[in-house]
Amino acid sequence: MKGKEDAHRSGIAARQADTMTKKKKITLLLAAAVVALALAVLAGMIATRFLNLDTHREDLLHALRTALDREVLYREGSLSFRLQPTFTFTGVVIREKDGASDFITADRVTFKLAVLPLLKKNVVLRRLEMENPRIHLIRDRSGIFNIGDLFEEKKDRIALKARRIIIRNGRLSFTDRQILPEGLTTTLENLDLRIDHPERGRKAAFRISATVDDESKSGKLALAGTLDISGSTEPILSSRIDTSIRAERLNVGWYWPYYSRYVPFRKITGQLDMDTRYKGNFHEFTSGGTLTLRDLNFDYPPIFHAPLKPGTVEARYEMKFDRRDLAVEKLDVHVDGVNVRGSCLLKDLHTDDILIDARAVTTPISWESYSHYIPYGVIPKDVADFIEQKIKGGQFRLDEGRLYGRISQIAHMEKGDNANVLYIRGSAEEGLLKYGPDIPDFSGISGTLELKGPDFILSGMKGQFGDAPFSLEGKLADYCLASPTRYPFTMTMTPTAKAVDWLFRDELEDEIFYDGKSTLHLSGNGYTDNYNLNAVWDLSSAAYGYSDLIHKPAGRTSRLSFKSNLNVREIKLSDLHYELAPLALDGSLKYRHGGKGRIDLEFRTNAIRMEDVAPVLPRLRGFKPRGQIQASARAEGAPGNPAEWRWSGDAILAEASFEPSDLVKPLTHVNGNIRFRGDRIETSRLNVQLGSSPLSLKGMMTHLKKPVYALTFSSPDLDVADIGLRHPKQSVRLKNISARATYTGSDLHISSMMFHLNDSIVNVKGLIADLDSPKIEMTLASPYLDTSDLLILAQLDSTRKTKTLPSRIRLKADLSVDSGKIGKVPFRKLQSALALEENILYLDGFEFLALGGKISGKSRIDLANGGSPRYQSGFKLDKLSLEQCFQLFDIQEGLITGSLSAQGDLTAKGEKAEELKKTLLGNVRVQMEKGTLKKFSALSKIFSILNVSQLLKLQLPDMAVGGMPYDRITATLSFKDGILSSKDCLVKSDAMNLVAVGNLDIVRMELFETTVGVQPLQTVDKVVSLIPVVGWILTDKNRNVISVYFELKGPVGDVEATVIPVKSMSRGIFDIFKNIFQLPAKLFTDTGEVILGR
């Protein structure tokens, strides 16, 4: 029951509520009808009152002036009334408050007036529409707008409000004198605007489109959104706006005055397109969208070294601003094909030390196109200079970049931990570094670049130095701190021939060669004024060489390593190790700066077998060395010219041997020291074996680049074959030889040399130029010289094995001999100029004492190959002893005495006396004086035939005992084919004169075709008839004997003498006697009378 009662009660309540609701609705409808009726009545009353506006012009203008606080004028006005009053005015002018200029002018202004607010003294325009208005907005120097008072509420004036404002084809100019004292005017042409409820404290919706004119440039602008206008008690700039902004071709430079004082860079120019959303006010806002800049010119000299002028910059962004911070939360920028993405927060803008938190990444950037985008001004100077001056190409990408710090930290990154404000990690591809025109490029560089704290780090770097590939890990440590920058690195390079040529480009480029591959490891750490550099260079796979000192083939183990320190005073290389198996060299090097520079080098080698290392040392290889050597040395001199360095050191030889050249026999059993002093290398006294000859020697070499060898040696017995000389027919050995000589190139300078050859003792000094084809200039002095020994020396020739003919010695010498012999003839004080050319020996201007007199002249001896010597001599004999002269021809001694003088020219060929006699050719003029003819069998025979010792007043000489004295003997002797002939041999003596005309075979020593005439010089005491040869003797009218004639023939030792009649002689022979004896002319006219004595 209770439940039913409750339900019944609920139903009654519901019906009562429904009835009450219906009553309320009826009441509201009635009230609305009453209000509408009242409004209609009121509107009719107003319309009737104001239908004729001109009748109320003054009242209306007064009301508008009061509402706007400005003078208002119009040309005509009209009112229409339908649902609401509509006013239309033409030629409307609203003056500025000062009445001097126009604030607004319009061709037509139409507004619809709200009626009810008038009851409250409020003018509310439901719709305000202006056609072709010209609106002038002004902000004065104090920042007050000329419309500011219109937004202020005043109790003593009628409030004017517009619920909707529409502008068609308007023009709005804004002159800002706060930004520029002279005013900056921006004009919106073709302005179309609609704004709803532009009232203080209300949100007004708006839509604006216009053309923006400035500096004769035209852009487009469109805005649509809402403006939440601040209340009357708040500044108008605190109004909030939420709008979209679209713009095309806005002149960015025109608005430079608005932000120039807030930025450090120069005026930006270009055209801006916008498609953004802006929400907020001047104090705080958010914004996002797209900005596109074209023809941008951004000039910021402290940061960028050249203006940035990209073709197009497109940025998508999202940003937020409040009074303290500006946050660009998203930034996506495209600059001529490069994309930069990131964000940026500027915090604490109200302070002088803004906090910057910026992040960025990029797509690959071409250095050639974008190097001017590098912000050098925010990079430490050393790094910035390196980037700007050395990097010339490549593709770079910023993988991570962050700047987090305050302005004070960024400006002083060298202090404290300020360097941590910047972090950059990027990558490089195909990078190009150029250090100068004389340095190969670093090209093809790839790897990671990282700025982290105080370090600039290079990771995984690869590339090429010239054409040499390399890899590198390194960094610039503490680059931005006040302390010096450190440069630790490790590098591996495969040097090429071009890289090595460059390394030694200054003085050694033409001397160094390199081919193949090697591996160079470099590591370093330190400062620019004190740097430690270490190197390990494995050269085993490469072939290299320096001049003719070293030629290493590929595949032979070779390494170079060192530790070095480079400072402002010097470069030190310690732990210097060079290996060219089996050679190992350890040492140190110091290079002192200043002046022309100076190098100090010290090294030492292991003990090595020379034959093992000689194949890679060409200059040593030529000597075919063997045996053990160990060296230590020190050198100093100018860099780049090792041949001029001053050396000191020692090399120890043990059982060494050398072959100085293919001319000489090997030098063996060499034990001793080689010392380096200055530019000299010299040996201790060494007792060695040269071929079969024992030697004691001491050597020296100067001038490494063009060596000069000096040698002092001695030997008790030297075979000339051991020094590269040979005789065509015999072995030649020099005894007790000692010499001092120098060898330069192929020239041998002999300072002094003395030796014994057979009985000859020779002292020589001079020059032997070009040992391959010797040209000798020297002086030869001798206390004793056998000319046959000289001929032996002259016939020496080189033993060089060659396909060409043996070289001939060319000789020029000055000869000075105290004594000696020529063949069997001894001589003294020989002086001569000697020359040997084309195997011909010349004695020019020789002079010596021999055979009791003086001999002078010139000779030529042709030492033809394979033949006998040929002699040619022009000579002069002065007072030679005849007894000694006959020794030349192996003639019996004692035939004739006296002195011999002669002058002539003779030639002969042969090695033996017989050959010389047979080939003797020439003429000699002979004169003998003051001697005796004896042991001449021919004279003995003649005197026996005469037998006139009792008839004549003279005593005929006894040829067997004392001989016949003579005063003078003269003759012209001719030699040919072994025959000596004369036609004028005259013997003058106190007893008689003898004339001989005939021939002597000097080979067989036989006379033939010889006629001798005898002319006694005494009176005949008895009649001619008593003389046994009556009829055979010529006499004169005084019965003096004129002459008698004999024919001689046969061997010189046993001559056959026969008296011959005068008439039996040929006319030519008799003419000779006639001229010599001065026979009377009658003999020629009446021969018989003279002969018969009648």
Short mmCIF file of C-alpha atoms in Angstrom, two decimals, residues 622-624 657-668 689-693 719-726 771-772 797-801:
data_model
loop_
_atom_site.label_atom_id
_atom_site.label_comp_id
_atom_site.label_asym_id
_atom_site.label_seq_id
_atom_site.Cartn_x
_atom_site.Cartn_y
_atom_site.Cartn_z
CA GLY A 622 132.54 -0.43 -57.26
CA PHE A 623 135.43 -1.34 -54.97
CA LYS A 624 134.11 -4.91 -54.47
CA SER A 657 139.79 -6.36 -49.25
CA PHE A 658 138.99 -3.97 -52.07
CA GLU A 659 139.29 -3.80 -55.83
CA PRO A 660 139.78 -0.06 -56.46
CA SER A 661 139.27 -0.51 -60.21
CA ASP A 662 139.53 -3.07 -62.97
CA LEU A 663 142.97 -1.62 -63.75
CA VAL A 664 144.60 -2.71 -60.52
CA LYS A 665 144.80 -5.98 -58.66
CA PRO A 666 142.77 -6.51 -55.45
CA LEU A 667 143.91 -4.85 -52.24
CA THR A 668 143.83 -7.55 -49.56
CA GLN A 689 148.88 -6.74 -50.27
CA LEU A 690 148.19 -5.33 -53.75
CA GLY A 691 148.03 -8.35 -56.00
CA SER A 692 151.44 -9.94 -55.53
CA SER A 693 153.02 -6.72 -54.30
CA ASP A 719 154.80 -5.45 -60.13
CA VAL A 720 153.39 -2.79 -62.48
CA ALA A 721 150.74 -5.29 -63.57
CA ASP A 722 149.28 -4.95 -60.06
CA ILE A 723 148.58 -1.29 -60.71
CA GLY A 724 147.06 -1.84 -64.15
CA LEU A 725 150.07 -1.46 -66.45
CA ARG A 726 151.74 -3.94 -68.79
CA LEU A 771 143.61 6.96 -66.32
CA ASP A 772 141.45 5.22 -68.92
CA ASP A 797 150.12 0.25 -71.45
CA SER A 798 146.84 -0.15 -69.58
CA THR A 799 145.64 -3.65 -68.71
CA ARG A 800 141.95 -2.70 -68.89
CA LYS A 801 139.91 -5.38 -70.58
#
